[in-house]
Coordinates of C-alpha atoms in Angstrom, one line a residue:
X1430 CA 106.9 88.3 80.6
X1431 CA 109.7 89.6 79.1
X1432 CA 109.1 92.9 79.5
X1433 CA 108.5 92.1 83.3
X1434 CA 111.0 93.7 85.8
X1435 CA 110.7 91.0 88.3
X1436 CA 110.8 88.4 85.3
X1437 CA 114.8 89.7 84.7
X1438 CA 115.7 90.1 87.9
X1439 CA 114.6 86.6 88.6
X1440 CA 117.0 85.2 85.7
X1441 CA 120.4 87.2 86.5
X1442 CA 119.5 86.3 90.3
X1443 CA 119.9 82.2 89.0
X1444 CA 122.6 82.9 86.5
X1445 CA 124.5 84.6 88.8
X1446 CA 124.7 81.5 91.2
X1447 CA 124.9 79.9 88.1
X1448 CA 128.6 81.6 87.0
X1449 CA 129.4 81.6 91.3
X1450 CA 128.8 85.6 91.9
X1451 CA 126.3 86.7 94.7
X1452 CA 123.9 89.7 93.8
X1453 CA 121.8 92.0 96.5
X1454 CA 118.3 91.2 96.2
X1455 CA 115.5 92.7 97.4
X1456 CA 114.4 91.6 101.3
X1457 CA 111.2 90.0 99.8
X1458 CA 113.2 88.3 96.6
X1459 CA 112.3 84.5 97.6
X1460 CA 108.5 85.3 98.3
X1461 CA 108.0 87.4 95.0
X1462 CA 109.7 84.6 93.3
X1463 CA 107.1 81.7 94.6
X1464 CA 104.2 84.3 93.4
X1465 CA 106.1 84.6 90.1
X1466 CA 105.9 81.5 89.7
X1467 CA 102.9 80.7 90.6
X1468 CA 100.9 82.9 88.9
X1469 CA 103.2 82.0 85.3
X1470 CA 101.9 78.3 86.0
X1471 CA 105.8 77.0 86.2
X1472 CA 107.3 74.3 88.7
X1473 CA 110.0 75.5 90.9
X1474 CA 112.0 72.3 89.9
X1475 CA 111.3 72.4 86.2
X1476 CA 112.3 76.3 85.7
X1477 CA 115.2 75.5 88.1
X1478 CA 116.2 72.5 85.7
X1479 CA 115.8 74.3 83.0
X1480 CA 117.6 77.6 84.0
X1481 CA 120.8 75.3 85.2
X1482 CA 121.1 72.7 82.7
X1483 CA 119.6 74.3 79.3
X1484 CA 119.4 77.9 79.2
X1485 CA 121.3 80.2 76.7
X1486 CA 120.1 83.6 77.8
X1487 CA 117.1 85.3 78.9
X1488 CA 115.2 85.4 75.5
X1489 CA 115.8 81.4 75.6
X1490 CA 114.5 81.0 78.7
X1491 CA 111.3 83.5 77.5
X1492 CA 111.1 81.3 74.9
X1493 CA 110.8 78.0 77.0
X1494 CA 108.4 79.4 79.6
X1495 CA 105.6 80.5 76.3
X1496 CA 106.2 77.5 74.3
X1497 CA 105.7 75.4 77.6
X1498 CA 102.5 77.5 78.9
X1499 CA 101.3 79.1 75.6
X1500 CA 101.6 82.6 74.0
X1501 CA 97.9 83.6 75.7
X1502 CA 99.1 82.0 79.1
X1503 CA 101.7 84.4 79.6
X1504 CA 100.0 87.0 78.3
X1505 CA 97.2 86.7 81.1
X1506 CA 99.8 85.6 83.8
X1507 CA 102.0 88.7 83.0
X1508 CA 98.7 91.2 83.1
X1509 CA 98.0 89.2 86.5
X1510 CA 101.1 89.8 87.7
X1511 CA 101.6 93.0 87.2
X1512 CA 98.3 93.8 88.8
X1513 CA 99.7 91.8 91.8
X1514 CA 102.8 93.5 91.9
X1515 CA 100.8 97.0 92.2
X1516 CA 98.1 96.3 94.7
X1517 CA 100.6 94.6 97.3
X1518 CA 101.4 96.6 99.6
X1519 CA 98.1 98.4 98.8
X1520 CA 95.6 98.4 102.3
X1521 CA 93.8 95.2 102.6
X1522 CA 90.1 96.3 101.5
X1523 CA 86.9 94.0 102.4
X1524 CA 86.3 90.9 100.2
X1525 CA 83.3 88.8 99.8
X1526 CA 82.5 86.1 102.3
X1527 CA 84.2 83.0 101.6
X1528 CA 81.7 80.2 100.4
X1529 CA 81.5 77.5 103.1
X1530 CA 82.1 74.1 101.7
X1531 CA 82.8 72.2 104.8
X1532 CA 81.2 70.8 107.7
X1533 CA 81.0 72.2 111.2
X1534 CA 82.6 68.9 112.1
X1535 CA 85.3 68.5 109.3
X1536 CA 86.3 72.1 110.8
X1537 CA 86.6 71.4 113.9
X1538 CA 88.6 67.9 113.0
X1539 CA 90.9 70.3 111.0
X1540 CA 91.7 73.1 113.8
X1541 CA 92.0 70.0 116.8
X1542 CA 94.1 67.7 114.7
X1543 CA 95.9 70.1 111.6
X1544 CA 95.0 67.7 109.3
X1545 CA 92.2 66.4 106.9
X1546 CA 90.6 64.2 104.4
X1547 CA 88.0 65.0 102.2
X1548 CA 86.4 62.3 99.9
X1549 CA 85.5 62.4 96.3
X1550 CA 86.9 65.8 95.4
X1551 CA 87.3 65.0 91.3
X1552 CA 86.0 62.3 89.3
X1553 CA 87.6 58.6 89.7
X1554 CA 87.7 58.5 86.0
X1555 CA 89.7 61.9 86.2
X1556 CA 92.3 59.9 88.4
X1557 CA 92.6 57.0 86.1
X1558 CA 93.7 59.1 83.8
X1559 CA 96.0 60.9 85.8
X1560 CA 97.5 57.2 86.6
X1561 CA 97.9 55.8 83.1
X1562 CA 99.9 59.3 82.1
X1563 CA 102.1 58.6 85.3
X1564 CA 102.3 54.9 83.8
X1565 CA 103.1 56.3 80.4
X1566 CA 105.9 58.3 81.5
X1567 CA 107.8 56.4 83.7
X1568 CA 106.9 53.4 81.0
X1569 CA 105.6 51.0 83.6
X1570 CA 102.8 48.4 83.2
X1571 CA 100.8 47.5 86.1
X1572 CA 100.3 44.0 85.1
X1573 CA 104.5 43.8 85.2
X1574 CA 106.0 44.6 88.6
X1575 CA 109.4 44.5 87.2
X1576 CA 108.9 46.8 85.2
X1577 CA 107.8 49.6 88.7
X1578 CA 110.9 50.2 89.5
X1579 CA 113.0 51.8 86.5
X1580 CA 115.1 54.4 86.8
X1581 CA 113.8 57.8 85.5
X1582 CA 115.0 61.3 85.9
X1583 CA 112.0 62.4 86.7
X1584 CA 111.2 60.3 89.4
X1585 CA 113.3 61.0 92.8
X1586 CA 112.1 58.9 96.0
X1587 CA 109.0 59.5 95.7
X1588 CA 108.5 62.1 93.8
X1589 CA 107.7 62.8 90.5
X1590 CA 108.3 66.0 88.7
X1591 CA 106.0 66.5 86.3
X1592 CA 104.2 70.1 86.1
X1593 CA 102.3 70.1 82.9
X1594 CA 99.2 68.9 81.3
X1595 CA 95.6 69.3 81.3
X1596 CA 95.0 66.4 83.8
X1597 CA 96.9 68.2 86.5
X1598 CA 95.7 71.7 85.6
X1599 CA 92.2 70.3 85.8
X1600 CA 93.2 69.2 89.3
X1601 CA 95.2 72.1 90.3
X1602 CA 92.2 74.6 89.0
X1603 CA 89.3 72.7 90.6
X1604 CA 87.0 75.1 91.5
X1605 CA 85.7 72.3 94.5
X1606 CA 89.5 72.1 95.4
X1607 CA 90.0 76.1 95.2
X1608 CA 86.8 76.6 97.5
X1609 CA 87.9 74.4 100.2
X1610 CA 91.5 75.9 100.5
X1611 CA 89.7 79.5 100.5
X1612 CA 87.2 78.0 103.4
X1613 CA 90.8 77.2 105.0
X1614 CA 92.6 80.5 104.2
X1615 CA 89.6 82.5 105.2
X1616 CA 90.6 84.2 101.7
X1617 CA 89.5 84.2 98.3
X1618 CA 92.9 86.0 97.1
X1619 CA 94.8 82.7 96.3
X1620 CA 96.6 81.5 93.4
X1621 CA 97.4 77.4 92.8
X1622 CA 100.9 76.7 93.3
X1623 CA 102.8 74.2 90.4
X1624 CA 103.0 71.1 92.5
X1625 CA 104.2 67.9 91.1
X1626 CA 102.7 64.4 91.3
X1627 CA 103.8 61.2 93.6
X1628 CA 104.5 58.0 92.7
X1629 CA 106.0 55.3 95.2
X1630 CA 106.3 51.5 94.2
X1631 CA 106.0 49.1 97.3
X1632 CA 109.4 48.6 98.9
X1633 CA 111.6 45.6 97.9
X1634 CA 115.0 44.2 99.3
X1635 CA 116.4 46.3 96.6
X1636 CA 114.5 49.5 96.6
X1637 CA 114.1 51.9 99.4
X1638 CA 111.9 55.1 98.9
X1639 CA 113.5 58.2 100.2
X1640 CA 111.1 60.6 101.9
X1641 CA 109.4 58.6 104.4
X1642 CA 110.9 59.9 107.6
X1643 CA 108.8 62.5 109.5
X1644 CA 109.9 66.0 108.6
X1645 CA 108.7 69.7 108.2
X1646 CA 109.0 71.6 104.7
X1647 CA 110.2 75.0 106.4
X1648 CA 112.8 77.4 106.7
X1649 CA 112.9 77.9 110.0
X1650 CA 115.3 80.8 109.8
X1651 CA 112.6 82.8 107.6
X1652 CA 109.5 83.9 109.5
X1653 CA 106.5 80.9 109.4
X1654 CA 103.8 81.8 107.9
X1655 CA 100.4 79.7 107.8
X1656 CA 100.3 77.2 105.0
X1657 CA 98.1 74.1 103.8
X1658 CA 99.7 71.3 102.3
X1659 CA 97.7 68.8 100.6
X1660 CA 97.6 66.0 97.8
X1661 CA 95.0 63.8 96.2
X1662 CA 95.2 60.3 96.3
X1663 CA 94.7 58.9 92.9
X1664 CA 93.7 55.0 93.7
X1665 CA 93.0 53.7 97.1
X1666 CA 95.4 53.9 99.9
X1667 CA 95.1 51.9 102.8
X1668 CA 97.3 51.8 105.0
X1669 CA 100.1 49.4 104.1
X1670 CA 100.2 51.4 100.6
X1671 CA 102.3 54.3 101.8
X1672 CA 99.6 56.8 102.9
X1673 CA 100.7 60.2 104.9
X1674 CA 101.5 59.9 108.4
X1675 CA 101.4 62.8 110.8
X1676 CA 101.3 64.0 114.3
X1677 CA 98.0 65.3 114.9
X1678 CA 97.8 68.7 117.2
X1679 CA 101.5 69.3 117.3
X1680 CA 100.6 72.7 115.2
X1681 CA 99.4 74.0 118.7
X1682 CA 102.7 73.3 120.2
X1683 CA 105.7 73.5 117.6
X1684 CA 105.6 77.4 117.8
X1685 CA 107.1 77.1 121.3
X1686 CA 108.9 73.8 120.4
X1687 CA 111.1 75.1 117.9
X1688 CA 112.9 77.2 120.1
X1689 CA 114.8 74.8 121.3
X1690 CA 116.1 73.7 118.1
X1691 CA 119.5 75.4 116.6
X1692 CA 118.4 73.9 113.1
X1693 CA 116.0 72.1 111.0
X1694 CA 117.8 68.6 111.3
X1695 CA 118.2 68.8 114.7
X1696 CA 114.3 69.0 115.2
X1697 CA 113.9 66.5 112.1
X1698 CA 116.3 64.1 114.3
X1699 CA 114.3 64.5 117.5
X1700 CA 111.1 64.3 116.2
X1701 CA 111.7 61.1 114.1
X1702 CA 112.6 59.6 117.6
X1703 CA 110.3 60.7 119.6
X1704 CA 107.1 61.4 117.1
X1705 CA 103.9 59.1 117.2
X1706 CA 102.4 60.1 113.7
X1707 CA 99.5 58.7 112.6
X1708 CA 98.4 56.7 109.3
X1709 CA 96.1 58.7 107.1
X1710 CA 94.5 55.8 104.6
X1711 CA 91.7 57.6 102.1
X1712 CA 89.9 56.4 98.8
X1713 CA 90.7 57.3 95.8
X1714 CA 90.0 60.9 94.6
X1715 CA 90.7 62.0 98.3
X1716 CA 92.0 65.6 99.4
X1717 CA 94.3 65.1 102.3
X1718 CA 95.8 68.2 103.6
X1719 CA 98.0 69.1 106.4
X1720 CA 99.2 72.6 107.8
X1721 CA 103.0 72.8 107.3
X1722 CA 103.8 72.8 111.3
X1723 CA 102.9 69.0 111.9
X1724 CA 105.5 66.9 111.2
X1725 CA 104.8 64.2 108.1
X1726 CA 105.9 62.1 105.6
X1727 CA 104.7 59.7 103.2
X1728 CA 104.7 56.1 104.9
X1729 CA 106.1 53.0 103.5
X1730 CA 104.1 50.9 100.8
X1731 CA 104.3 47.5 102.0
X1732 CA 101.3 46.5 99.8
X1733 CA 101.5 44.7 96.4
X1734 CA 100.4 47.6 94.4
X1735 CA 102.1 51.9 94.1
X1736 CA 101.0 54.6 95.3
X1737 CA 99.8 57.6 92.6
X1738 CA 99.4 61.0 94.3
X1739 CA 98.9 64.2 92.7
X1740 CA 100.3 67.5 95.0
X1741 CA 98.2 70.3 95.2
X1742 CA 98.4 73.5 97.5
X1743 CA 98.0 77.4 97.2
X1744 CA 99.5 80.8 98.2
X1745 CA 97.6 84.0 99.6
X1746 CA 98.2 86.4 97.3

């Protein structure tokens, strides 16, 4: 990692922002750095965190990223990377078939509406697990409501950023999971992106979740490229526990509908006007996934219980 061009460049691009300065980066900086990433098993937000608020120098923040992920981790993901870096640009050659996982009828569900659930994609006891480490770190008891709605840093609306431990890397590496996004893709050249997990209480009098209005998670000044969203639901979600909501089909159309938009909040303002989303509810161990061109947010909880998600998605390589 150290010895890793992009790996440098990467640090005095955030240090640099850091001290105020501006630095020319290469035209495809920002989408080397989410493959970077990716493939070095580190969360956007946590590397950010840690870059802003902790870090000495690079060889500290070398030191962070192979004590968090492990001397062999980084060994592999630098190897990987490097191997990435050099077959880029290289001409696409054929690959294997893609193994078929869905149904003809989930398919066509997914290309008609954009979005999809599919049931039982890890063990419930695997989610149980996930849930009482969620529990644990926020230090909430189930059994205590009161005790739901604790401030943590970790936890913003209703988000929670946590990257790192074998419960989510058993999630994030599913080979079911992995299958099902290639099937999507039409690509076996992915690598799992460092998402985080969800957590959202129901809502009270004095507690309002943020990130429940309908939006897109896009820069529309950059091109768009294709991309699959997607979480599992760790407990049941009906639909007065804050499942996703979403306009189906509008993937079809927003090509064409962004146009008339100068920027991002001025389609976020119109579409949370005139938007009909619909509630996606699911059992637990669920995969729900969305393409990134239909509008969507979580929905409120106005059940008696939370809402524990795990985030999961990949890139094409």
């Amino acid at each position: 990692m150290k010895d890793c061009n992009f790996s440098s460049l990467f640090y005095q691009h955030h240090e640099s922002i850091k001290t105020g300065k501006t630095t020319p980066l290469p035209e495809d900086f920002y989408q080397t750095e989410d493959i970077w990433l990716s493939i070095y098993g580190l969360g956007k937000f946590e590397t950010y965190s840690f870059i802003y608020g902790h870090s000495r120098d690079f060889s500290h923040f070398i030191t962070w990223a192979t004590e968090l992920k492990g001397a062999d981790f980084i060994h592999k993901a630098s190897l990987d990377f490097q191997n990435w870096q050099g077959n880029k640009d290289a001409p696409l050659v054929s690959e294997a078939p893609v193994t078929k996982v869905l149904s003809e009828e989930q398919l066509k569900f997914w290309e008609e509406n954009g979005y999809l659930r599919i049931p039982n994609v890890v063990e419930a006891a695997h989610c149980d697990r996930l849930k009482t480490r969620i529990c644990k770190h926020l230090n909430l008891h189930m059994d205590y409501p009161e005790t739901w709605y604790t401030p943590h840093p970790d936890w913003q609306g209703t988000m929670l950023q946590i990257y790192q431990n074998e419960d989510i890397e058993l999630v994030r590496q599913s080979p079911y999971i992995r299958q099902i996004f290639a099937e999507l893709y039409q690509t076996n050249h992915l690598v799992a992106i460092p998402e985080k997990l969800g957590y959202n209480p129901p809502q009270t009098e004095n507690w309002v979740p943020g990130q429940t209005k309908l939006h897109f998670d896009l820069d529309i000044d950059q091109p768009i490229k294709f991309h699959i969203q997607g979480m599992v639901y760790l407990d049941e979600v009906p639909e007065n526990r804050g499942p996703l909501q979403i306009i189906p089909g509008f993937h079809h159309d927003f090509e064409e509908w962004i146009k008339d938009f100068s920027s991002l909040e001025r389609a976020h303002d119109y579409i949370r006007i005139t938007g009909k989303p619909v509630l996606v509810p699911g059992s637990k161990a669920d995969l729900i996934l969305w393409r990134n061109t239909c509008p969507h947010a979580a929905s409120v909880n106005y059940s008696d219980l939370p809402r524990f998600v795990q985030y999961v998605s990949y890139s094409t390589l």
